[in-house]
Tab-separated table of C-alpha atoms and ligand atoms in Angstrom:
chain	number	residue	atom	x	y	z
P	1	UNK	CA	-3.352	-50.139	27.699
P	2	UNK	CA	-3.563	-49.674	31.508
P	3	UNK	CA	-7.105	-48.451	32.403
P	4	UNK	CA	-6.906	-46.201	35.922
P	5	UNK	CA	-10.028	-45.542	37.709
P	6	UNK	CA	-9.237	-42.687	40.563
P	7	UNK	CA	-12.267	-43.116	42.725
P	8	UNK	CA	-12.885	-41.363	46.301
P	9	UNK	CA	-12.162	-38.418	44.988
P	10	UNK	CA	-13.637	-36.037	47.890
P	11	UNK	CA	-13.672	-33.041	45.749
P	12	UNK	CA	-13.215	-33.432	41.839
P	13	UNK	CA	-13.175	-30.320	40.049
P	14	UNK	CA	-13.826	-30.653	36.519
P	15	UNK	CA	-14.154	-27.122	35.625
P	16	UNK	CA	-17.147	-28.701	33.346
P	17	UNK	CA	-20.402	-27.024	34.913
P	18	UNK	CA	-22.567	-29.581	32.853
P	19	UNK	CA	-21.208	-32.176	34.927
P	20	UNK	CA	-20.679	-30.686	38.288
P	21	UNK	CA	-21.847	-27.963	40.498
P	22	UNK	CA	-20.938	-24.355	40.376
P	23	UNK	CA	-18.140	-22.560	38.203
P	24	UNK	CA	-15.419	-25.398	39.197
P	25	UNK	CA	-17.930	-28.177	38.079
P	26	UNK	CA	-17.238	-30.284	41.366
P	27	UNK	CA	-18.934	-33.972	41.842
P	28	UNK	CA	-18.799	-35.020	45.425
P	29	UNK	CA	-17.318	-38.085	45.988
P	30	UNK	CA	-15.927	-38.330	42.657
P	31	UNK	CA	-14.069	-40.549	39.757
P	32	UNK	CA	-12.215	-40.582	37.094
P	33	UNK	CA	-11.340	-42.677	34.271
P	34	UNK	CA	-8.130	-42.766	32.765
P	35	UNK	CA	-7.577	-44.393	29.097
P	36	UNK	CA	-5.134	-44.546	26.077
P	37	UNK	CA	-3.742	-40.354	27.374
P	38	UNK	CA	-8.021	-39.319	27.723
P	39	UNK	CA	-10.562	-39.365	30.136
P	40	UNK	CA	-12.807	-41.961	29.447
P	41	UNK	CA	-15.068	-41.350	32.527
P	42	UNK	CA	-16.371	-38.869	35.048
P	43	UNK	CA	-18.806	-39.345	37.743
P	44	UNK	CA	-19.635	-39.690	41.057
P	45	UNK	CA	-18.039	-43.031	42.838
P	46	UNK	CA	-21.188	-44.690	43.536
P	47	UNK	CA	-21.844	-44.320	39.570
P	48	UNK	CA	-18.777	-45.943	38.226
P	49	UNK	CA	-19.789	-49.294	35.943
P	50	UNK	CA	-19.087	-52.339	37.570
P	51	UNK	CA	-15.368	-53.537	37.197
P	52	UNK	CA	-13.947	-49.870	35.476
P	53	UNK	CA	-10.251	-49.593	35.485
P	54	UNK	CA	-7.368	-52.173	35.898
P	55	UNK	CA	-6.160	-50.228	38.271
P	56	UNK	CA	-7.916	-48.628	41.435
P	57	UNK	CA	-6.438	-45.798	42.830
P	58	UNK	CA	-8.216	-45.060	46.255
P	59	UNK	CA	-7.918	-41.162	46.729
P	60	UNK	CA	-8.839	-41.635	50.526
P	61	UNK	CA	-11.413	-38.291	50.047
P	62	UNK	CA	-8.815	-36.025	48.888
P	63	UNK	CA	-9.564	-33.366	46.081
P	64	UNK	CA	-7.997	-33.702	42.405
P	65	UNK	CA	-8.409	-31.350	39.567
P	66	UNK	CA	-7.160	-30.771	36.445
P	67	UNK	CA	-3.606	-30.282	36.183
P	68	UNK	CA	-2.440	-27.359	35.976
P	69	UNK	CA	-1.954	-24.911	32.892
P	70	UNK	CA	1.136	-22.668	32.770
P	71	UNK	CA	0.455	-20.631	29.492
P	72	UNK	CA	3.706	-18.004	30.104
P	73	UNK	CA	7.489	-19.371	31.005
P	74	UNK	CA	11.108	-18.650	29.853
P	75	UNK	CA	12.399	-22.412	30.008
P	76	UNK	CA	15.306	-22.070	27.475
P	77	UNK	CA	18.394	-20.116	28.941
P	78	UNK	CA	22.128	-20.780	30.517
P	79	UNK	CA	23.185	-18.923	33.978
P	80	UNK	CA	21.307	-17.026	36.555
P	81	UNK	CA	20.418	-13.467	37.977
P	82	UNK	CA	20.657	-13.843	41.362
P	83	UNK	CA	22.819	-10.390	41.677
P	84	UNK	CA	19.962	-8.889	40.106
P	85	UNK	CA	17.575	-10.074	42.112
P	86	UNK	CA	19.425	-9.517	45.307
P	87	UNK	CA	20.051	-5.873	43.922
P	88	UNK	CA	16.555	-5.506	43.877
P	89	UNK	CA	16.285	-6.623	47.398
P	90	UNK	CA	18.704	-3.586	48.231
P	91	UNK	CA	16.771	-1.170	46.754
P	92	UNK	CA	17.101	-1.592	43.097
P	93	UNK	CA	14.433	-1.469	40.267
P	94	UNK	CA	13.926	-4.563	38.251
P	95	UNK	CA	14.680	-3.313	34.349
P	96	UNK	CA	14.314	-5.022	31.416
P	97	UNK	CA	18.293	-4.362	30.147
P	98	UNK	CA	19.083	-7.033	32.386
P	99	UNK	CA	17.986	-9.360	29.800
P	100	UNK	CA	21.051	-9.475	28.150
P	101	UNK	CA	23.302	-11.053	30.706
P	102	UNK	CA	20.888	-13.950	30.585
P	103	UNK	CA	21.661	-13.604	26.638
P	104	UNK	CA	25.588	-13.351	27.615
P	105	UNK	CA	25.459	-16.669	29.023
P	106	UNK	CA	22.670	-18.791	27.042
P	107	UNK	CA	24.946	-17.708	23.344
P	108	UNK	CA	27.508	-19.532	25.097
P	109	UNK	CA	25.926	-22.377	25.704
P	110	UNK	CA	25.588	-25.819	24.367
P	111	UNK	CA	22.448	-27.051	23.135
P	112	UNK	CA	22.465	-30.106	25.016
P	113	UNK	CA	23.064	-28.004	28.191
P	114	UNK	CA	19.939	-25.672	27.101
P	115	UNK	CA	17.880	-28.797	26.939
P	116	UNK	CA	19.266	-30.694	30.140
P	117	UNK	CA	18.607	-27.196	32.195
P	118	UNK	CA	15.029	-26.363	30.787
P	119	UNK	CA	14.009	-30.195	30.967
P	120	UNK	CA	14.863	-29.638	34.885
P	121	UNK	CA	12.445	-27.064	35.040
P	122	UNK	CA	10.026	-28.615	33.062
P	123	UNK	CA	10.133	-31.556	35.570
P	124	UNK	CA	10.168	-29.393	38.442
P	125	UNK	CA	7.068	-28.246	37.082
P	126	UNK	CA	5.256	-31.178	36.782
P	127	UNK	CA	6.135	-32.303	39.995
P	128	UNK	CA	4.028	-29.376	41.219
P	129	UNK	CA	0.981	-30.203	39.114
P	130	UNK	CA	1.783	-28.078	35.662
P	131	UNK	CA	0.940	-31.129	33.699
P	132	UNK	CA	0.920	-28.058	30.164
P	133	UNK	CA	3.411	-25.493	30.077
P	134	UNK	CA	4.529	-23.083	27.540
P	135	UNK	CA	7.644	-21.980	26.733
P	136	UNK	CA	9.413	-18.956	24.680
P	137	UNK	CA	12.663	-18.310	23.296
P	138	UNK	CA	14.189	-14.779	23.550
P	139	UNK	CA	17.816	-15.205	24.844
P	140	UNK	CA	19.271	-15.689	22.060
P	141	UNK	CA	18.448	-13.015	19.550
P	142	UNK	CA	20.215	-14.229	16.709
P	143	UNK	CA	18.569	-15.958	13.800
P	144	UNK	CA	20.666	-19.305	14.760
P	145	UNK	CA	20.569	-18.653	18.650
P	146	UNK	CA	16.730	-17.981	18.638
P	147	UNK	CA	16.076	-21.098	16.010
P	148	UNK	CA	17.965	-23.700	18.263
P	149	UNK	CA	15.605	-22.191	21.391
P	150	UNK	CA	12.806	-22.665	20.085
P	151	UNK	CA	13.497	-25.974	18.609
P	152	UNK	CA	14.820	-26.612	22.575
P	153	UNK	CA	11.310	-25.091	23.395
P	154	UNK	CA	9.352	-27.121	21.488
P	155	UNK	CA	11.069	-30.266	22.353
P	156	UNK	CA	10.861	-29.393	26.140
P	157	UNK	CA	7.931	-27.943	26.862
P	158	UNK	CA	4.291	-28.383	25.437
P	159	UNK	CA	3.477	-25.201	23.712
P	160	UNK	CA	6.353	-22.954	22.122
P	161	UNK	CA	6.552	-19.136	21.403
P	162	UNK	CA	9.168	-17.307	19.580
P	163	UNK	CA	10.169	-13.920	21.376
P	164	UNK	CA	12.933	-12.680	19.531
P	165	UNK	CA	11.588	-9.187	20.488
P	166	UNK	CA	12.162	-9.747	24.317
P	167	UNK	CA	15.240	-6.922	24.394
P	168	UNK	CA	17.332	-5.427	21.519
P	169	UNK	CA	20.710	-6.940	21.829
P	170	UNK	CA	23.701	-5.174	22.733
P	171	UNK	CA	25.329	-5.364	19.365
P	172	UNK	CA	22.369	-3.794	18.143
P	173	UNK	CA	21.266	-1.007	20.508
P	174	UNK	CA	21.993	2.012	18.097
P	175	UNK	CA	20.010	0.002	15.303
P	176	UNK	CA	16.907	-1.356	17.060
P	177	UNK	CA	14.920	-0.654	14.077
P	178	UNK	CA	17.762	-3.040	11.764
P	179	UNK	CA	16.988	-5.563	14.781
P	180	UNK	CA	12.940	-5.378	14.552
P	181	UNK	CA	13.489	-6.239	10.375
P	182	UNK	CA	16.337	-8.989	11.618
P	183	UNK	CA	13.163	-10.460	13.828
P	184	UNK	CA	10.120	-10.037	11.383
P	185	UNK	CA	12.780	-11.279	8.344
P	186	UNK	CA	14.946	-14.016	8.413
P	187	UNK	CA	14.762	-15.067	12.168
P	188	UNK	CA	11.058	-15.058	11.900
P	189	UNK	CA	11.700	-17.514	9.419
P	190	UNK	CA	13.979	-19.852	11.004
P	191	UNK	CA	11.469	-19.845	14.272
P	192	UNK	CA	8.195	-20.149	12.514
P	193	UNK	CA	8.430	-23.940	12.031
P	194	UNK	CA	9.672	-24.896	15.988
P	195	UNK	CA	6.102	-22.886	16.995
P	196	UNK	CA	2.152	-21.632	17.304
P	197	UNK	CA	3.094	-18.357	18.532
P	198	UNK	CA	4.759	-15.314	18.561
P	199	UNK	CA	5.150	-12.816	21.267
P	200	UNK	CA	7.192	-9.241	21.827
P	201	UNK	CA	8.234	-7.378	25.174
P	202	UNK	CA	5.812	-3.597	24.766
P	203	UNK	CA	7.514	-1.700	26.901
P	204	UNK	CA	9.857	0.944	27.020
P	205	UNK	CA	13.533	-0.022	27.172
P	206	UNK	CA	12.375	-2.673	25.035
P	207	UNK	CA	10.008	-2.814	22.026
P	208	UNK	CA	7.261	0.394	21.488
P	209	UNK	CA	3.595	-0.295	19.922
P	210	UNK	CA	4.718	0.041	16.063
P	211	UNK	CA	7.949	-2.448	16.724
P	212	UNK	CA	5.259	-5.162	18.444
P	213	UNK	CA	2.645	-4.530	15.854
P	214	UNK	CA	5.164	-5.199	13.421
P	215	UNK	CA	6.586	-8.472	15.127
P	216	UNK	CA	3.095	-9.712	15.676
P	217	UNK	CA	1.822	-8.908	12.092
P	218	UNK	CA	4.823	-10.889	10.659
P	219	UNK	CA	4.245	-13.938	12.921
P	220	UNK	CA	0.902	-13.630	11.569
P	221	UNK	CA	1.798	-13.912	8.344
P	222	UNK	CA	3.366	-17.073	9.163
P	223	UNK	CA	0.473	-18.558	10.581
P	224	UNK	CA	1.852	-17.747	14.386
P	225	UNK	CA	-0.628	-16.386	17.129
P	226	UNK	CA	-0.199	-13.409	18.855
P	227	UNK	CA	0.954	-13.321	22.509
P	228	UNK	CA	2.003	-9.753	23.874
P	229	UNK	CA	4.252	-8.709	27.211
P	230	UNK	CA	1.939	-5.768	27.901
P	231	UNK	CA	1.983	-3.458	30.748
P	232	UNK	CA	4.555	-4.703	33.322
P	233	UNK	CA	6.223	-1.746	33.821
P	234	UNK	CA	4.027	1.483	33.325
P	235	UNK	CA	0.904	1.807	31.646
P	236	UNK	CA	1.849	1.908	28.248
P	237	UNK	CA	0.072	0.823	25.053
P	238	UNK	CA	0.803	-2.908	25.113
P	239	UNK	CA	-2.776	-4.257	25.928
P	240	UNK	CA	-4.595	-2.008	23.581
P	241	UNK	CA	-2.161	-3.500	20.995
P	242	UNK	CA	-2.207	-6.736	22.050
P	243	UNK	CA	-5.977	-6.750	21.930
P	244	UNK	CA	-5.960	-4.712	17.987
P	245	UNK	CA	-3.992	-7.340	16.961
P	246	UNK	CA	-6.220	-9.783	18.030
P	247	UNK	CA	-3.722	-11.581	20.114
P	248	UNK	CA	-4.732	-14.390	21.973
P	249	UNK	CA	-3.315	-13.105	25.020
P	250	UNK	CA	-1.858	-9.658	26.864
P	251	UNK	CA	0.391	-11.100	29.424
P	252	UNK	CA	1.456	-8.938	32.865
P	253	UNK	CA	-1.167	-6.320	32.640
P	254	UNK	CA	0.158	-5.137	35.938
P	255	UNK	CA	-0.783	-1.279	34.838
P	256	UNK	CA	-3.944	-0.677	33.337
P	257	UNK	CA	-6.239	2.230	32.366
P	258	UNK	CA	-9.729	2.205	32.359
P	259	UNK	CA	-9.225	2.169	28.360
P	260	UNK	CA	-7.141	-0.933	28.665
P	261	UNK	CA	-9.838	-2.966	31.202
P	262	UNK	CA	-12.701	-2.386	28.870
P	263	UNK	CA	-10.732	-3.315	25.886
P	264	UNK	CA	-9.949	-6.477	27.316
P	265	UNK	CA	-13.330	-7.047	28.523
P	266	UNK	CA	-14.750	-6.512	24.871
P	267	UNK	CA	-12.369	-8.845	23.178
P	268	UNK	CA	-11.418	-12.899	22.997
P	269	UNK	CA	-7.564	-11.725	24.693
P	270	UNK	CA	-7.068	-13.486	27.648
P	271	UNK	CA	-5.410	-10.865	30.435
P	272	UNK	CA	-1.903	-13.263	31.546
P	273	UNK	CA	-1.486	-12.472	35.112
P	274	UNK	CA	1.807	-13.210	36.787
P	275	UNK	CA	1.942	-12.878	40.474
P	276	UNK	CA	4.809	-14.567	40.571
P	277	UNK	CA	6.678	-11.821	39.014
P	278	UNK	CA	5.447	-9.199	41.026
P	279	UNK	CA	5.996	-10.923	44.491
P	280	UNK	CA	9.703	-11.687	43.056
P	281	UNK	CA	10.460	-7.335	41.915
P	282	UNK	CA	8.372	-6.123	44.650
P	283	UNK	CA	6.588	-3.866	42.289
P	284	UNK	CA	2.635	-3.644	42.394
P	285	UNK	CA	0.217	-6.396	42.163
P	286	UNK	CA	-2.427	-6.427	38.988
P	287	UNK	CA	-5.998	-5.750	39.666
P	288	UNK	CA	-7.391	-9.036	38.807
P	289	UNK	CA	-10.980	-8.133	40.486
P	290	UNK	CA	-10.994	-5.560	38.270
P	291	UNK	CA	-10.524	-7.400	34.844
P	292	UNK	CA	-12.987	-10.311	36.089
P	293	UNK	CA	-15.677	-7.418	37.229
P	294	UNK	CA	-15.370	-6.212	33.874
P	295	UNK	CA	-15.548	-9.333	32.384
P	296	UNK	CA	-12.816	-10.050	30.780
P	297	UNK	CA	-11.060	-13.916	30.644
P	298	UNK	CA	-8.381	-14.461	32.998
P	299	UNK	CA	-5.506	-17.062	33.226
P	300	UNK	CA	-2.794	-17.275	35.669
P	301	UNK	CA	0.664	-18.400	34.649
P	302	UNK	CA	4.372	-18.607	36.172
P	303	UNK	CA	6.033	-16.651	34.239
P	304	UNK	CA	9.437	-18.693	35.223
P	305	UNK	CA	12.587	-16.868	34.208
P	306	UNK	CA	15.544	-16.330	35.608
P	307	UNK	CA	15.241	-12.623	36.256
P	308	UNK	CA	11.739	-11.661	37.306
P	309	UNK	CA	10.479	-14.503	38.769
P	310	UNK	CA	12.502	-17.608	39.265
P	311	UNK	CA	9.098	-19.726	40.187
P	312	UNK	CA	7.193	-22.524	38.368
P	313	UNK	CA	5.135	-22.668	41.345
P	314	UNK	CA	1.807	-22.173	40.159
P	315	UNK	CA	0.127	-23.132	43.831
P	316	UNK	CA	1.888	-19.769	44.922
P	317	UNK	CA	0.504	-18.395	41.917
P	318	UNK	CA	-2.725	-19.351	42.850
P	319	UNK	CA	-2.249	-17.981	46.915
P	320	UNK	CA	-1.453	-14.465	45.927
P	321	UNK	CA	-3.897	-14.258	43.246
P	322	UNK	CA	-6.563	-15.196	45.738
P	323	UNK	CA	-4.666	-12.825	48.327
P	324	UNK	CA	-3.221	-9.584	46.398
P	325	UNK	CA	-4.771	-9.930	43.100
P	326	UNK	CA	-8.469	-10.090	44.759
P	327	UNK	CA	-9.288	-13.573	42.885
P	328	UNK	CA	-12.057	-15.956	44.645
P	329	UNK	CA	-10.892	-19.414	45.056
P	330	UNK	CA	-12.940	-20.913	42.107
P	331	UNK	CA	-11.334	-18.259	39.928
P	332	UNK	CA	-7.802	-18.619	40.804
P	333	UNK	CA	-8.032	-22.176	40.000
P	334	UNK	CA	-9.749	-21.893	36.753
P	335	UNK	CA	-7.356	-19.116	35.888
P	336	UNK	CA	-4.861	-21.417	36.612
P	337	UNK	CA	-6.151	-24.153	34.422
P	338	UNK	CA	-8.997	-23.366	31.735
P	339	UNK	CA	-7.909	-20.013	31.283
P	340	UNK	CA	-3.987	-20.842	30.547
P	341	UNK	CA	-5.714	-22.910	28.254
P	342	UNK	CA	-7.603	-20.522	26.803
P	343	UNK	CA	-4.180	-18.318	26.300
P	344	UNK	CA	-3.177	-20.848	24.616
P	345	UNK	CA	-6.444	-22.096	22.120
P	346	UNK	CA	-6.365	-25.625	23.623
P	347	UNK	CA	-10.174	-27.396	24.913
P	348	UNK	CA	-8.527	-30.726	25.483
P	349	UNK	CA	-6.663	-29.747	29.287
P	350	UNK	CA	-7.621	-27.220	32.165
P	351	UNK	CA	-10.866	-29.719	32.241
P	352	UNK	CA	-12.087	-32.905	33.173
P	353	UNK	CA	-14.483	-33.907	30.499
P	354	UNK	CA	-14.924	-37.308	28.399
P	355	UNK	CA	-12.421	-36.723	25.995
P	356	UNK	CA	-9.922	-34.349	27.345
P	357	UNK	CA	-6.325	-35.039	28.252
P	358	UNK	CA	-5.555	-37.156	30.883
P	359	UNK	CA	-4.009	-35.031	33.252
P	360	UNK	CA	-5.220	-34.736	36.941
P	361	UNK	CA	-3.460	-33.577	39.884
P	362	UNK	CA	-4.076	-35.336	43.474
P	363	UNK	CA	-3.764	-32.930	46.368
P	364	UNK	CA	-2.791	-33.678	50.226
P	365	UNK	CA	-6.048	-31.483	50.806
P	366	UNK	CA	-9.673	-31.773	50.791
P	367	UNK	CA	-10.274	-29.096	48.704
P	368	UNK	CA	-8.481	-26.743	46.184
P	369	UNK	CA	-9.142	-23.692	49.010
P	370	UNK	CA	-6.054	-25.351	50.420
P	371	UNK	CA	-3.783	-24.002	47.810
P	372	UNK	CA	-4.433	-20.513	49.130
P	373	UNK	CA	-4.869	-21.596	52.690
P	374	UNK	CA	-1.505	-23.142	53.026
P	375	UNK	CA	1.007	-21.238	50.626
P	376	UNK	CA	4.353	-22.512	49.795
P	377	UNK	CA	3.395	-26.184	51.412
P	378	UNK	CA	3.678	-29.040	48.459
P	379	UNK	CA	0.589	-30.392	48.645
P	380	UNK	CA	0.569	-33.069	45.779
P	381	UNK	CA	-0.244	-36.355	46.154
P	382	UNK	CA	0.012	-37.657	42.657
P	383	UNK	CA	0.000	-36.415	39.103
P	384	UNK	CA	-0.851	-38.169	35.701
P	385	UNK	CA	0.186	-36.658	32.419
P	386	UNK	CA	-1.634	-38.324	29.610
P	387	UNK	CA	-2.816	-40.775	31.356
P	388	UNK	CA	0.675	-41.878	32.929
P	389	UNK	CA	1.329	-41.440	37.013
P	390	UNK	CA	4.535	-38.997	36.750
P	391	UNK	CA	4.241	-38.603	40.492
P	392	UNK	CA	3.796	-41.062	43.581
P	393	UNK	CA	3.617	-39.695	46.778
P	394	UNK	CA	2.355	-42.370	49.039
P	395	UNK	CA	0.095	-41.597	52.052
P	396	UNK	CA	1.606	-42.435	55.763
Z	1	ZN	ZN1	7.543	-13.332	30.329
C-alpha cells in the first residue's frame, strides 16, 4: 500500500470545524494523509510525524478540498437533445414530454453502448473533481429497460436511483395510472436490487402528488430511500411531498412557497439545487438564500442529462450558486460536497476527517473563492479517488 502525504496545502478545507477554522474547517498550510482508500491524517504541515507518506506530493500553496459530491445525474441514456435545447434558445419552453425521445433512442440501445457512454461521463466528471456521483435510471420505462439501467447505474456511477416515474411513456399516455402500478409492481421489483433509492418527476405533464406518494411508498417498502423531482416547473406540491414522505431529498426546488421553505427548514430533506439546469432552460434561478436563511440543508448537484442540463460541471455549479442563487462561498462549496452527501446518507466523503474516503481535489488556485471568481476555467490540479491519483496535471 502506497502511503501519499499531500503537504503545502495553502488552503485545506476539511469541512470538519473540529479540526479547522470556520464552517469550511480550513488548516493553513495544510496536509493530508492518504492510506489503504482513507485518510489517515490531517494537520497542519509543520505537524506531520517525521517520515509520513511514501510519497510526497508538494502542493506548492495551492488549496485542496474534498472532492466533490454530485448527489443528482441522468448518466444512463443513448442520443442527444440538442434540437431541444437549441429550440429553447429560439424561444421555446423546456417541457418535460421531451423525455421520451431520449427514451426513443436509449430502448434502442445496446447495453454495452449505455455503459461505454455513461462511463464517459462519469470520467468526465471526475476529471472535474466529482470524485461521488449519483446516478438514476428513467429512460427506459420498461420493467427490462429500467432493470438493465440501473444495473448500468450502479455499475457506473457510485450511488444509484431508480426513476421509472421520470415521464409516462408514449405507449402508455391514456393509462398513466396502469403505468404508476407497472412502476410500484413488477419494475419496482426488478430495480430494487441494482439500488438505495427511489425517486419520481412531481410535476405536471409528468407524475401528480398521489402517483409520487405512491412510487415513493413502494420503494419504501423495498427498503429504497426517497428522492423527489419537486418544483422545477411551477410551484406545485412536490416538496411538501417529498418532505411527508420523509425523503431524503427534494431536488430542483426552483418554485417555492413560503409553505414549502418552512417545511424544508423543519425537516432532515435536503433542498437539491441545480443551477445547472436553470442556466441551460433559461427559466428562473432557486432562492438558495432563502432556504439557508430559513435553515434548511442545502446540497448542490449537476443534474447532468441530456435535455435540461448537459453539464457535470459542478465548479459552474458552484459560480452561479454563489452568483444567482445568493450562496456565500463557504456554502456553495459545502453544498457542493457535505450536503450532496447528506442527499445521499453518506459521512465517509464531502469531508476530510481521519477516516473518511480518500478523495481530495487539488486546485490551480489558492483558495476555493476561485471557483466562483473564475467560472468555466478548469482549475484542477490533481484528483485522488480512494486514495488513487485519477488526475495529473503537472505545474509549468
Ligand atoms: Zn433530474
Amino acid at each position: 500500500v502506497v502511503v501519499t502525504a499531500i503537504v503545502h496545502v495553502g488552503t485545506l478545507v476539511t469541512n470538519d470545524g473540529e479540526v479547522g477554522r470556520g464552517a469550511l474547517g480550513v488548516i493553513d498550510d495544510g496536509a493530508v494523509v492518504l492510506e489503504a482508500g482513507r485518510v489517515a491524517w490531517v494537520g497542519a504541515t509543520s505537524a506531520l510525524p517525521e517520515g509520513a507518506g511514501d510519497e510526497r506530493v508538494d502542493a506548492g500553496g495551492r488549496c485542496a478540498l474534498p472532492g466533490f459530491v454530485d448527489s443528482h445525474a441522468h448518466l444512463v441514456f443513448a442520443g442527444d437533445r440538442l434540437a431541444d435545447f437549441v429550440a429553447t434558445t429560439e424561444g421555446d419552453e423546456y417541457a418535460p414530454g421531451g423525455i421520451r425521445t431520449t427514451v426513443d433512442a436509449t430502448r434502442r440501445a445496446s447495453t454495452a453502448a449505455l455503459e461505454r457512454h455513461a462511463q464517459a461521463l462519469r470520467h468526465e466528471a471526475l476529471r472535474a473533481g466529482t470524485t461521488t456521483m449519483e446516478s438514476k435510471s428513467g429512460y427506459g420505462l420498461t420493467v427490462d429497460d429500467e432493470a438493465r439501467s440501473c444495473r448500468v447505474a450502479r455499475a457506473v456511477a457510485d450511488e444509484a436511483t431508480f426513476l421509472g416515474a421520470h415521464v409516462v411513456p408514449a405507449e402508455l399516455v391514456d393509462d398513466p395510472a396502469g403505468y404508476v402500478e407497472l412502476v410500484t409492481g413488477p419494475m419496482l421489483a426488478a430495480c430494487a436490487p441494482s439500488v438505495r433509492f427511489v425517486d419520481a418527476f412531481c410535476e405536471d405533464g409528468a407524475f401528480d402528488a398521489d402517483q409520487a406518494r405512491a412510487v415513493l411508498r413502494a420503494g419504501a417498502s423495498h427498503g429504497l430511500l426517497g428522492k423527489l423531482h419537486a418544483n422545477q416547473l411551477g410551484r406545485g406540491p412536490g416538496v411538501r411531498v417529498a418532505v411527508e414522505e420523509g425523503c431524503v431529498s427534494a431536488d430542483h426546488c426552483t418554485y417555492l412557497v413560503d409553505a414549502d421553505v418552512d417545511a424544508l427548514a423543519s425537516s432532515q430533506t435536503v433542498a437539491t439545487l441545480l443551477p445547472l439546469t436553470e442556466f441551460a432552460t433559461g427559466s428562473g434561478y432557486a432562492d438558495g438564500r432563502r432556504l439557508l436563511d430559513a435553515g434548511a440543508r442545502v446540497a448542490l448537484a449537476s443534474n447532468c442529462n441530456p435535455g435540461s442540463g448537459y453539464s457535470t460541471s459542478m465548479s459552474l455549479a458552484i459560480a452561479l450558486a454563489v452568483r444567482e442563487l445568493g450562496l456565500r462561498v463557504d456554502e456553495a462549496v459545502l453544498a457542493a460536497t457535505v450536503g450532496g452527501a447528506t442527499a445521499l446518507r453518506r459521512d465517509d466523503v464531502g469531508v476530510l476527517r481521519r477516516g473518511a474516503r480518500a478523495d481530495v481535489l487539488l486546485l490551480e488556485a489558492p483558495s476555493p473563492a476561485y471557483l466562483a471568481y473564475r467560472p468555466g476555467v478548469d482549475l484542477v490540479a490533481g484528483v485522488w479517488k480512494d486514495g488513487e491519483r485519477v488526475v495529473v496535471t503537472p505545474a509549468p
